[in-house]
Amino acid sequence: MPLNSSVFTLDLELDIQTVIFVRNIINYVITPILSVIGVVGNVINLVVLRQSGYKDTNVLLLESLSMADLILSLLNILLRTREFVQQFGAIIYIYSYGPFVIMAVVVNCHLGVIAVERVIAVCFPFHVSRIFIRSRVKLSIGFIYVFCIGTYSPLFFMFEPLWVNNQTAVVIVPSQIFLSNMEAIIVYLTTVAVNIYSITLPAIVIVCSLIVGVKLLMRKLQLPLF
């Protein structure tokens, strides 16, 4: 029995070490590389879209999407630097995590708008140019930022820095605003904010993609659908 227990403990330690190793590879190698690729790719996208000269609303949405994803990639790189700059890692996290989450939602909102635009373009091709005019698209892009910042604004007030070790290091502590409204903030973030990001927006993209796919398939087969 003691032998079996020691073998189980050894296996558990190996599993934990494997998890830590994989996590470190993801955090310190894969994620930074993907973020750098994202920065380069979005810069190229912006240059190509700017030089293309096209003024249609789809290009405007793609430009805004590339800019949002570029900012997201830069914020992700900034967040990863806190792993290597331990002294000020807490400050980097406090002031970068909120904008990072907001930009992630902004990117998803752009994908949702583009998905809806594609559905209208495929299903109602003669109406898309009247619905998606440049002024409305610009207004929609502005609304996306206002909506996301407003919806996820509690992230800016949840934590604050605390200097320790004779003011030479910083740790993260809950802010007084968060402590005073902890239950309401947690309920709001877990029931409203999280569902928008993880359920509503992906559902819109998936449903729109399915509609477009079915419509194109029916068109190819020359079958009436809608």
PDB file of C-alpha atoms in Angstrom:
ATOM      1  CA  MET A   1       0.000   0.000   0.000  1.00  0.00           C
ATOM      2  CA  PRO A   2       2.720   2.573   0.823  1.00  0.00           C
ATOM      3  CA  LEU A   3       4.447   1.677  -2.452  1.00  0.00           C
ATOM      4  CA  ASN A   4       1.281   2.322  -4.436  1.00  0.00           C
ATOM      5  CA  SER A   5       0.791   5.604  -2.604  1.00  0.00           C
ATOM      6  CA  SER A   6       4.318   6.760  -3.427  1.00  0.00           C
ATOM      7  CA  VAL A   7       3.873   5.800  -7.085  1.00  0.00           C
ATOM      8  CA  PHE A   8       0.610   7.762  -7.206  1.00  0.00           C
ATOM      9  CA  THR A   9       2.299  10.782  -5.619  1.00  0.00           C
ATOM     10  CA  LEU A  10       5.161  10.590  -8.129  1.00  0.00           C
ATOM     11  CA  ASP A  11       2.731  10.377 -11.043  1.00  0.00           C
ATOM     12  CA  LEU A  12       0.794  13.351  -9.672  1.00  0.00           C
ATOM     13  CA  GLU A  13       3.981  15.407  -9.358  1.00  0.00           C
ATOM     14  CA  LEU A  14       4.951  14.508 -12.928  1.00  0.00           C
ATOM     15  CA  ASP A  15       1.499  15.510 -14.156  1.00  0.00           C
ATOM     16  CA  ILE A  16       1.725  18.850 -12.350  1.00  0.00           C
ATOM     17  CA  GLN A  17       5.191  19.465 -13.766  1.00  0.00           C
ATOM     18  CA  THR A  18       3.913  18.629 -17.254  1.00  0.00           C
ATOM     19  CA  VAL A  19       1.016  21.060 -16.869  1.00  0.00           C
ATOM     20  CA  ILE A  20       3.375  23.794 -15.663  1.00  0.00           C
ATOM     21  CA  PHE A  21       5.771  23.122 -18.539  1.00  0.00           C
ATOM     22  CA  VAL A  22       2.997  23.255 -21.151  1.00  0.00           C
ATOM     23  CA  ARG A  23       1.566  26.402 -19.573  1.00  0.00           C
ATOM     24  CA  ASN A  24       4.959  28.099 -19.651  1.00  0.00           C
ATOM     25  CA  ILE A  25       5.447  27.143 -23.299  1.00  0.00           C
ATOM     26  CA  ILE A  26       2.057  28.645 -24.142  1.00  0.00           C
ATOM     27  CA  ASN A  27       2.553  31.819 -22.072  1.00  0.00           C
ATOM     28  CA  TYR A  28       6.205  32.534 -22.835  1.00  0.00           C
ATOM     29  CA  VAL A  29       6.660  31.165 -26.362  1.00  0.00           C
ATOM     30  CA  ILE A  30       3.505  30.477 -28.360  1.00  0.00           C
ATOM     31  CA  THR A  31       1.378  33.434 -27.246  1.00  0.00           C
ATOM     32  CA  PRO A  32       4.100  36.090 -27.751  1.00  0.00           C
ATOM     33  CA  ILE A  33       4.939  34.660 -31.189  1.00  0.00           C
ATOM     34  CA  LEU A  34       1.266  34.699 -32.208  1.00  0.00           C
ATOM     35  CA  SER A  35       0.921  38.255 -30.906  1.00  0.00           C
ATOM     36  CA  VAL A  36       3.914  39.439 -32.943  1.00  0.00           C
ATOM     37  CA  ILE A  37       2.506  37.685 -36.017  1.00  0.00           C
ATOM     38  CA  GLY A  38      -0.807  39.401 -35.305  1.00  0.00           C
ATOM     39  CA  VAL A  39       0.856  42.811 -35.147  1.00  0.00           C
ATOM     40  CA  VAL A  40       2.719  42.262 -38.420  1.00  0.00           C
ATOM     41  CA  GLY A  41      -0.321  40.790 -40.152  1.00  0.00           C
ATOM     42  CA  ASN A  42      -2.637  43.605 -39.117  1.00  0.00           C
ATOM     43  CA  VAL A  43      -0.131  46.260 -40.161  1.00  0.00           C
ATOM     44  CA  ILE A  44       0.083  44.611 -43.586  1.00  0.00           C
ATOM     45  CA  ASN A  45      -3.719  44.437 -43.774  1.00  0.00           C
ATOM     46  CA  LEU A  46      -4.048  48.130 -42.962  1.00  0.00           C
ATOM     47  CA  VAL A  47      -1.447  49.105 -45.563  1.00  0.00           C
ATOM     48  CA  VAL A  48      -3.072  46.954 -48.263  1.00  0.00           C
ATOM     49  CA  LEU A  49      -6.584  48.168 -47.457  1.00  0.00           C
ATOM     50  CA  ARG A  50      -5.462  51.800 -47.392  1.00  0.00           C
ATOM     51  CA  GLN A  51      -3.660  51.497 -50.721  1.00  0.00           C
ATOM     52  CA  SER A  52      -6.480  49.601 -52.409  1.00  0.00           C
ATOM     53  CA  GLY A  53      -8.469  52.797 -52.804  1.00  0.00           C
ATOM     54  CA  TYR A  54     -11.806  51.067 -52.289  1.00  0.00           C
ATOM     55  CA  LYS A  55     -14.367  53.096 -50.368  1.00  0.00           C
ATOM     56  CA  ASP A  56     -17.095  50.520 -49.815  1.00  0.00           C
ATOM     57  CA  THR A  57     -18.364  49.780 -46.330  1.00  0.00           C
ATOM     58  CA  ASN A  58     -16.862  46.294 -46.229  1.00  0.00           C
ATOM     59  CA  VAL A  59     -13.353  47.735 -46.562  1.00  0.00           C
ATOM     60  CA  LEU A  60     -14.167  50.275 -43.854  1.00  0.00           C
ATOM     61  CA  LEU A  61     -15.217  47.468 -41.512  1.00  0.00           C
ATOM     62  CA  LEU A  62     -12.107  45.444 -42.355  1.00  0.00           C
ATOM     63  CA  GLU A  63      -9.870  48.452 -41.673  1.00  0.00           C
ATOM     64  CA  SER A  64     -11.513  49.015 -38.311  1.00  0.00           C
ATOM     65  CA  LEU A  65     -11.259  45.297 -37.516  1.00  0.00           C
ATOM     66  CA  SER A  66      -7.550  45.256 -38.375  1.00  0.00           C
ATOM     67  CA  MET A  67      -6.918  48.301 -36.193  1.00  0.00           C
ATOM     68  CA  ALA A  68      -8.810  46.776 -33.259  1.00  0.00           C
ATOM     69  CA  ASP A  69      -6.970  43.465 -33.621  1.00  0.00           C
ATOM     70  CA  LEU A  70      -3.651  45.323 -33.883  1.00  0.00           C
ATOM     71  CA  ILE A  71      -4.338  47.097 -30.580  1.00  0.00           C
ATOM     72  CA  LEU A  72      -5.403  43.774 -29.050  1.00  0.00           C
ATOM     73  CA  SER A  73      -2.149  42.110 -30.133  1.00  0.00           C
ATOM     74  CA  LEU A  74      -0.072  44.985 -28.733  1.00  0.00           C
ATOM     75  CA  LEU A  75      -1.923  44.812 -25.410  1.00  0.00           C
ATOM     76  CA  ASN A  76      -1.363  41.060 -25.304  1.00  0.00           C
ATOM     77  CA  ILE A  77       2.373  41.591 -25.797  1.00  0.00           C
ATOM     78  CA  LEU A  78       2.328  44.212 -23.042  1.00  0.00           C
ATOM     79  CA  LEU A  79       0.545  41.820 -20.687  1.00  0.00           C
ATOM     80  CA  ARG A  80       3.120  39.122 -21.398  1.00  0.00           C
ATOM     81  CA  THR A  81       5.977  41.452 -20.482  1.00  0.00           C
ATOM     82  CA  ARG A  82       4.751  41.464 -16.889  1.00  0.00           C
ATOM     83  CA  GLU A  83       6.020  37.896 -16.599  1.00  0.00           C
ATOM     84  CA  PHE A  84       9.546  39.173 -17.203  1.00  0.00           C
ATOM     85  CA  VAL A  85       9.290  42.482 -15.327  1.00  0.00           C
ATOM     86  CA  GLN A  86       8.197  41.261 -11.929  1.00  0.00           C
ATOM     87  CA  GLN A  87       8.754  44.583 -10.172  1.00  0.00           C
ATOM     88  CA  PHE A  88       6.116  46.400 -12.206  1.00  0.00           C
ATOM     89  CA  GLY A  89       4.155  43.397 -13.457  1.00  0.00           C
ATOM     90  CA  ALA A  90       1.201  44.226 -11.231  1.00  0.00           C
ATOM     91  CA  ILE A  91       0.936  47.769 -12.603  1.00  0.00           C
ATOM     92  CA  ILE A  92       1.065  46.460 -16.178  1.00  0.00           C
ATOM     93  CA  TYR A  93      -1.712  43.989 -15.388  1.00  0.00           C
ATOM     94  CA  ILE A  94      -3.964  46.484 -13.592  1.00  0.00           C
ATOM     95  CA  TYR A  95      -3.883  49.071 -16.359  1.00  0.00           C
ATOM     96  CA  SER A  96      -3.720  46.713 -19.354  1.00  0.00           C
ATOM     97  CA  TYR A  97      -6.130  43.895 -18.541  1.00  0.00           C
ATOM     98  CA  GLY A  98      -9.286  46.014 -18.810  1.00  0.00           C
ATOM     99  CA  PRO A  99      -8.362  47.488 -22.216  1.00  0.00           C
ATOM    100  CA  PHE A 100      -7.278  44.008 -23.377  1.00  0.00           C
ATOM    101  CA  VAL A 101     -10.678  42.488 -22.573  1.00  0.00           C
ATOM    102  CA  ILE A 102     -12.492  45.454 -24.108  1.00  0.00           C
ATOM    103  CA  MET A 103     -10.515  45.211 -27.348  1.00  0.00           C
ATOM    104  CA  ALA A 104     -11.180  41.467 -27.493  1.00  0.00           C
ATOM    105  CA  VAL A 105     -14.909  42.197 -27.325  1.00  0.00           C
ATOM    106  CA  VAL A 106     -14.515  45.016 -29.875  1.00  0.00           C
ATOM    107  CA  VAL A 107     -12.920  42.542 -32.295  1.00  0.00           C
ATOM    108  CA  ASN A 108     -15.771  40.084 -31.772  1.00  0.00           C
ATOM    109  CA  CYS A 109     -18.339  42.849 -32.287  1.00  0.00           C
ATOM    110  CA  HIS A 110     -16.677  43.725 -35.590  1.00  0.00           C
ATOM    111  CA  LEU A 111     -16.897  40.083 -36.627  1.00  0.00           C
ATOM    112  CA  GLY A 112     -20.579  40.100 -35.701  1.00  0.00           C
ATOM    113  CA  VAL A 113     -21.288  43.213 -37.778  1.00  0.00           C
ATOM    114  CA  ILE A 114     -19.347  41.806 -40.737  1.00  0.00           C
ATOM    115  CA  ALA A 115     -21.280  38.535 -40.432  1.00  0.00           C
ATOM    116  CA  VAL A 116     -24.609  40.389 -40.483  1.00  0.00           C
ATOM    117  CA  GLU A 117     -23.437  42.451 -43.459  1.00  0.00           C
ATOM    118  CA  ARG A 118     -22.523  39.272 -45.330  1.00  0.00           C
ATOM    119  CA  VAL A 119     -25.945  37.755 -44.630  1.00  0.00           C
ATOM    120  CA  ILE A 120     -27.712  40.821 -46.005  1.00  0.00           C
ATOM    121  CA  ALA A 121     -25.360  40.949 -48.999  1.00  0.00           C
ATOM    122  CA  VAL A 122     -26.047  37.307 -49.858  1.00  0.00           C
ATOM    123  CA  CYS A 123     -29.747  37.138 -49.034  1.00  0.00           C
ATOM    124  CA  PHE A 124     -30.784  40.663 -50.039  1.00  0.00           C
ATOM    125  CA  PRO A 125     -28.115  41.857 -52.498  1.00  0.00           C
ATOM    126  CA  PHE A 126     -30.208  44.766 -53.789  1.00  0.00           C
ATOM    127  CA  HIS A 127     -30.730  46.223 -50.316  1.00  0.00           C
ATOM    128  CA  VAL A 128     -27.267  45.944 -48.772  1.00  0.00           C
ATOM    129  CA  SER A 129     -25.958  49.138 -50.378  1.00  0.00           C
ATOM    130  CA  ARG A 130     -28.892  51.106 -48.957  1.00  0.00           C
ATOM    131  CA  ILE A 131     -28.583  49.628 -45.476  1.00  0.00           C
ATOM    132  CA  PHE A 132     -24.796  49.671 -45.070  1.00  0.00           C
ATOM    133  CA  ILE A 133     -23.857  53.205 -46.062  1.00  0.00           C
ATOM    134  CA  ARG A 134     -20.588  54.725 -44.852  1.00  0.00           C
ATOM    135  CA  SER A 135     -22.189  57.059 -42.325  1.00  0.00           C
ATOM    136  CA  ARG A 136     -24.102  54.203 -40.695  1.00  0.00           C
ATOM    137  CA  VAL A 137     -21.044  51.969 -40.647  1.00  0.00           C
ATOM    138  CA  LYS A 138     -18.966  54.707 -39.012  1.00  0.00           C
ATOM    139  CA  LEU A 139     -21.741  55.227 -36.475  1.00  0.00           C
ATOM    140  CA  SER A 140     -21.841  51.479 -35.829  1.00  0.00           C
ATOM    141  CA  ILE A 141     -18.073  51.353 -35.287  1.00  0.00           C
ATOM    142  CA  GLY A 142     -18.266  54.243 -32.836  1.00  0.00           C
ATOM    143  CA  PHE A 143     -21.168  52.561 -31.037  1.00  0.00           C
ATOM    144  CA  ILE A 144     -19.150  49.338 -30.734  1.00  0.00           C
ATOM    145  CA  TYR A 145     -16.395  51.131 -28.819  1.00  0.00           C
ATOM    146  CA  VAL A 146     -18.816  53.067 -26.601  1.00  0.00           C
ATOM    147  CA  PHE A 147     -20.840  49.916 -25.897  1.00  0.00           C
ATOM    148  CA  CYS A 148     -17.806  47.776 -25.059  1.00  0.00           C
ATOM    149  CA  ILE A 149     -16.165  50.398 -22.851  1.00  0.00           C
ATOM    150  CA  GLY A 150     -19.432  50.994 -21.011  1.00  0.00           C
ATOM    151  CA  THR A 151     -20.261  47.310 -20.643  1.00  0.00           C
ATOM    152  CA  TYR A 152     -16.845  46.313 -19.310  1.00  0.00           C
ATOM    153  CA  SER A 153     -16.070  49.514 -17.380  1.00  0.00           C
ATOM    154  CA  PRO A 154     -16.054  47.667 -13.999  1.00  0.00           C
ATOM    155  CA  LEU A 155     -12.756  46.073 -15.056  1.00  0.00           C
ATOM    156  CA  PHE A 156     -11.079  49.474 -14.714  1.00  0.00           C
ATOM    157  CA  PHE A 157     -12.015  49.762 -11.034  1.00  0.00           C
ATOM    158  CA  MET A 158     -11.624  46.216  -9.713  1.00  0.00           C
ATOM    159  CA  PHE A 159      -7.965  46.338  -8.685  1.00  0.00           C
ATOM    160  CA  GLU A 160      -5.393  48.837  -7.539  1.00  0.00           C
ATOM    161  CA  PRO A 161      -1.619  48.708  -6.935  1.00  0.00           C
ATOM    162  CA  LEU A 162      -0.132  48.377  -3.468  1.00  0.00           C
ATOM    163  CA  TRP A 163       3.539  49.181  -2.964  1.00  0.00           C
ATOM    164  CA  VAL A 164       5.409  46.799  -0.638  1.00  0.00           C
ATOM    165  CA  ASN A 165       9.001  46.046   0.371  1.00  0.00           C
ATOM    166  CA  ASN A 166       9.849  49.696   1.071  1.00  0.00           C
ATOM    167  CA  GLN A 167       8.109  50.888  -2.099  1.00  0.00           C
ATOM    168  CA  THR A 168      10.246  48.678  -4.354  1.00  0.00           C
ATOM    169  CA  ALA A 169       7.585  46.227  -5.520  1.00  0.00           C
ATOM    170  CA  VAL A 170       3.900  46.286  -6.365  1.00  0.00           C
ATOM    171  CA  VAL A 171       1.163  43.752  -5.686  1.00  0.00           C
ATOM    172  CA  ILE A 172      -2.435  43.634  -6.898  1.00  0.00           C
ATOM    173  CA  VAL A 173      -5.173  44.218  -4.322  1.00  0.00           C
ATOM    174  CA  PRO A 174      -8.943  44.665  -4.717  1.00  0.00           C
ATOM    175  CA  SER A 175      -9.982  48.298  -4.927  1.00  0.00           C
ATOM    176  CA  GLN A 176     -12.311  49.897  -2.412  1.00  0.00           C
ATOM    177  CA  ILE A 177     -14.915  50.391  -5.135  1.00  0.00           C
ATOM    178  CA  PHE A 178     -14.830  46.673  -5.887  1.00  0.00           C
ATOM    179  CA  LEU A 179     -14.973  45.670  -2.219  1.00  0.00           C
ATOM    180  CA  SER A 180     -17.934  47.975  -1.606  1.00  0.00           C
ATOM    181  CA  ASN A 181     -19.877  46.571  -4.574  1.00  0.00           C
ATOM    182  CA  MET A 182     -18.362  43.108  -4.856  1.00  0.00           C
ATOM    183  CA  GLU A 183     -21.548  41.071  -5.149  1.00  0.00           C
ATOM    184  CA  ALA A 184     -23.179  43.353  -7.720  1.00  0.00           C
ATOM    185  CA  ILE A 185     -20.023  43.599  -9.845  1.00  0.00           C
ATOM    186  CA  ILE A 186     -19.410  39.838  -9.817  1.00  0.00           C
ATOM    187  CA  VAL A 187     -23.038  39.083 -10.700  1.00  0.00           C
ATOM    188  CA  TYR A 188     -22.970  41.652 -13.501  1.00  0.00           C
ATOM    189  CA  LEU A 189     -19.683  40.430 -14.979  1.00  0.00           C
ATOM    190  CA  THR A 190     -20.615  36.741 -14.789  1.00  0.00           C
ATOM    191  CA  THR A 191     -24.204  37.050 -16.049  1.00  0.00           C
ATOM    192  CA  VAL A 192     -24.128  39.974 -18.483  1.00  0.00           C
ATOM    193  CA  ALA A 193     -20.602  40.824 -19.621  1.00  0.00           C
ATOM    194  CA  VAL A 194     -19.336  37.255 -19.944  1.00  0.00           C
ATOM    195  CA  ASN A 195     -22.439  36.073 -21.810  1.00  0.00           C
ATOM    196  CA  ILE A 196     -22.109  38.870 -24.362  1.00  0.00           C
ATOM    197  CA  TYR A 197     -18.536  37.852 -25.135  1.00  0.00           C
ATOM    198  CA  SER A 198     -18.760  34.062 -24.866  1.00  0.00           C
ATOM    199  CA  ILE A 199     -22.320  33.308 -26.039  1.00  0.00           C
ATOM    200  CA  THR A 200     -24.136  36.144 -27.817  1.00  0.00           C
ATOM    201  CA  LEU A 201     -21.419  37.336 -30.208  1.00  0.00           C
ATOM    202  CA  PRO A 202     -20.193  33.845 -31.201  1.00  0.00           C
ATOM    203  CA  ALA A 203     -23.821  32.765 -31.711  1.00  0.00           C
ATOM    204  CA  ILE A 204     -24.421  35.688 -34.092  1.00  0.00           C
ATOM    205  CA  VAL A 205     -21.327  34.818 -36.130  1.00  0.00           C
ATOM    206  CA  ILE A 206     -22.182  31.099 -36.260  1.00  0.00           C
ATOM    207  CA  VAL A 207     -25.829  31.634 -37.228  1.00  0.00           C
ATOM    208  CA  CYS A 208     -24.935  34.181 -39.906  1.00  0.00           C
ATOM    209  CA  SER A 209     -22.225  31.899 -41.290  1.00  0.00           C
ATOM    210  CA  LEU A 210     -24.684  29.002 -41.484  1.00  0.00           C
ATOM    211  CA  ILE A 211     -27.255  31.161 -43.264  1.00  0.00           C
ATOM    212  CA  VAL A 212     -24.682  32.352 -45.797  1.00  0.00           C
ATOM    213  CA  GLY A 213     -23.383  28.823 -46.329  1.00  0.00           C
ATOM    214  CA  VAL A 214     -26.851  27.364 -46.865  1.00  0.00           C
ATOM    215  CA  LYS A 215     -27.868  30.228 -49.148  1.00  0.00           C
ATOM    216  CA  LEU A 216     -24.753  29.846 -51.315  1.00  0.00           C
ATOM    217  CA  LEU A 217     -25.255  26.085 -51.461  1.00  0.00           C
ATOM    218  CA  MET A 218     -28.879  26.490 -52.522  1.00  0.00           C
ATOM    219  CA  ARG A 219     -27.843  29.042 -55.110  1.00  0.00           C
ATOM    220  CA  LYS A 220     -25.225  26.666 -56.488  1.00  0.00           C
ATOM    221  CA  LEU A 221     -27.799  23.883 -56.661  1.00  0.00           C
ATOM    222  CA  GLN A 222     -30.316  26.388 -58.065  1.00  0.00           C
ATOM    223  CA  LEU A 223     -32.875  25.615 -55.382  1.00  0.00           C
ATOM    224  CA  PRO A 224     -35.202  28.312 -53.982  1.00  0.00           C
ATOM    225  CA  LEU A 225     -34.721  29.032 -50.291  1.00  0.00           C
ATOM    226  CA  PHE A 226     -35.458  32.662 -49.436  1.00  0.00           C
TER     227      PHE A 226
END
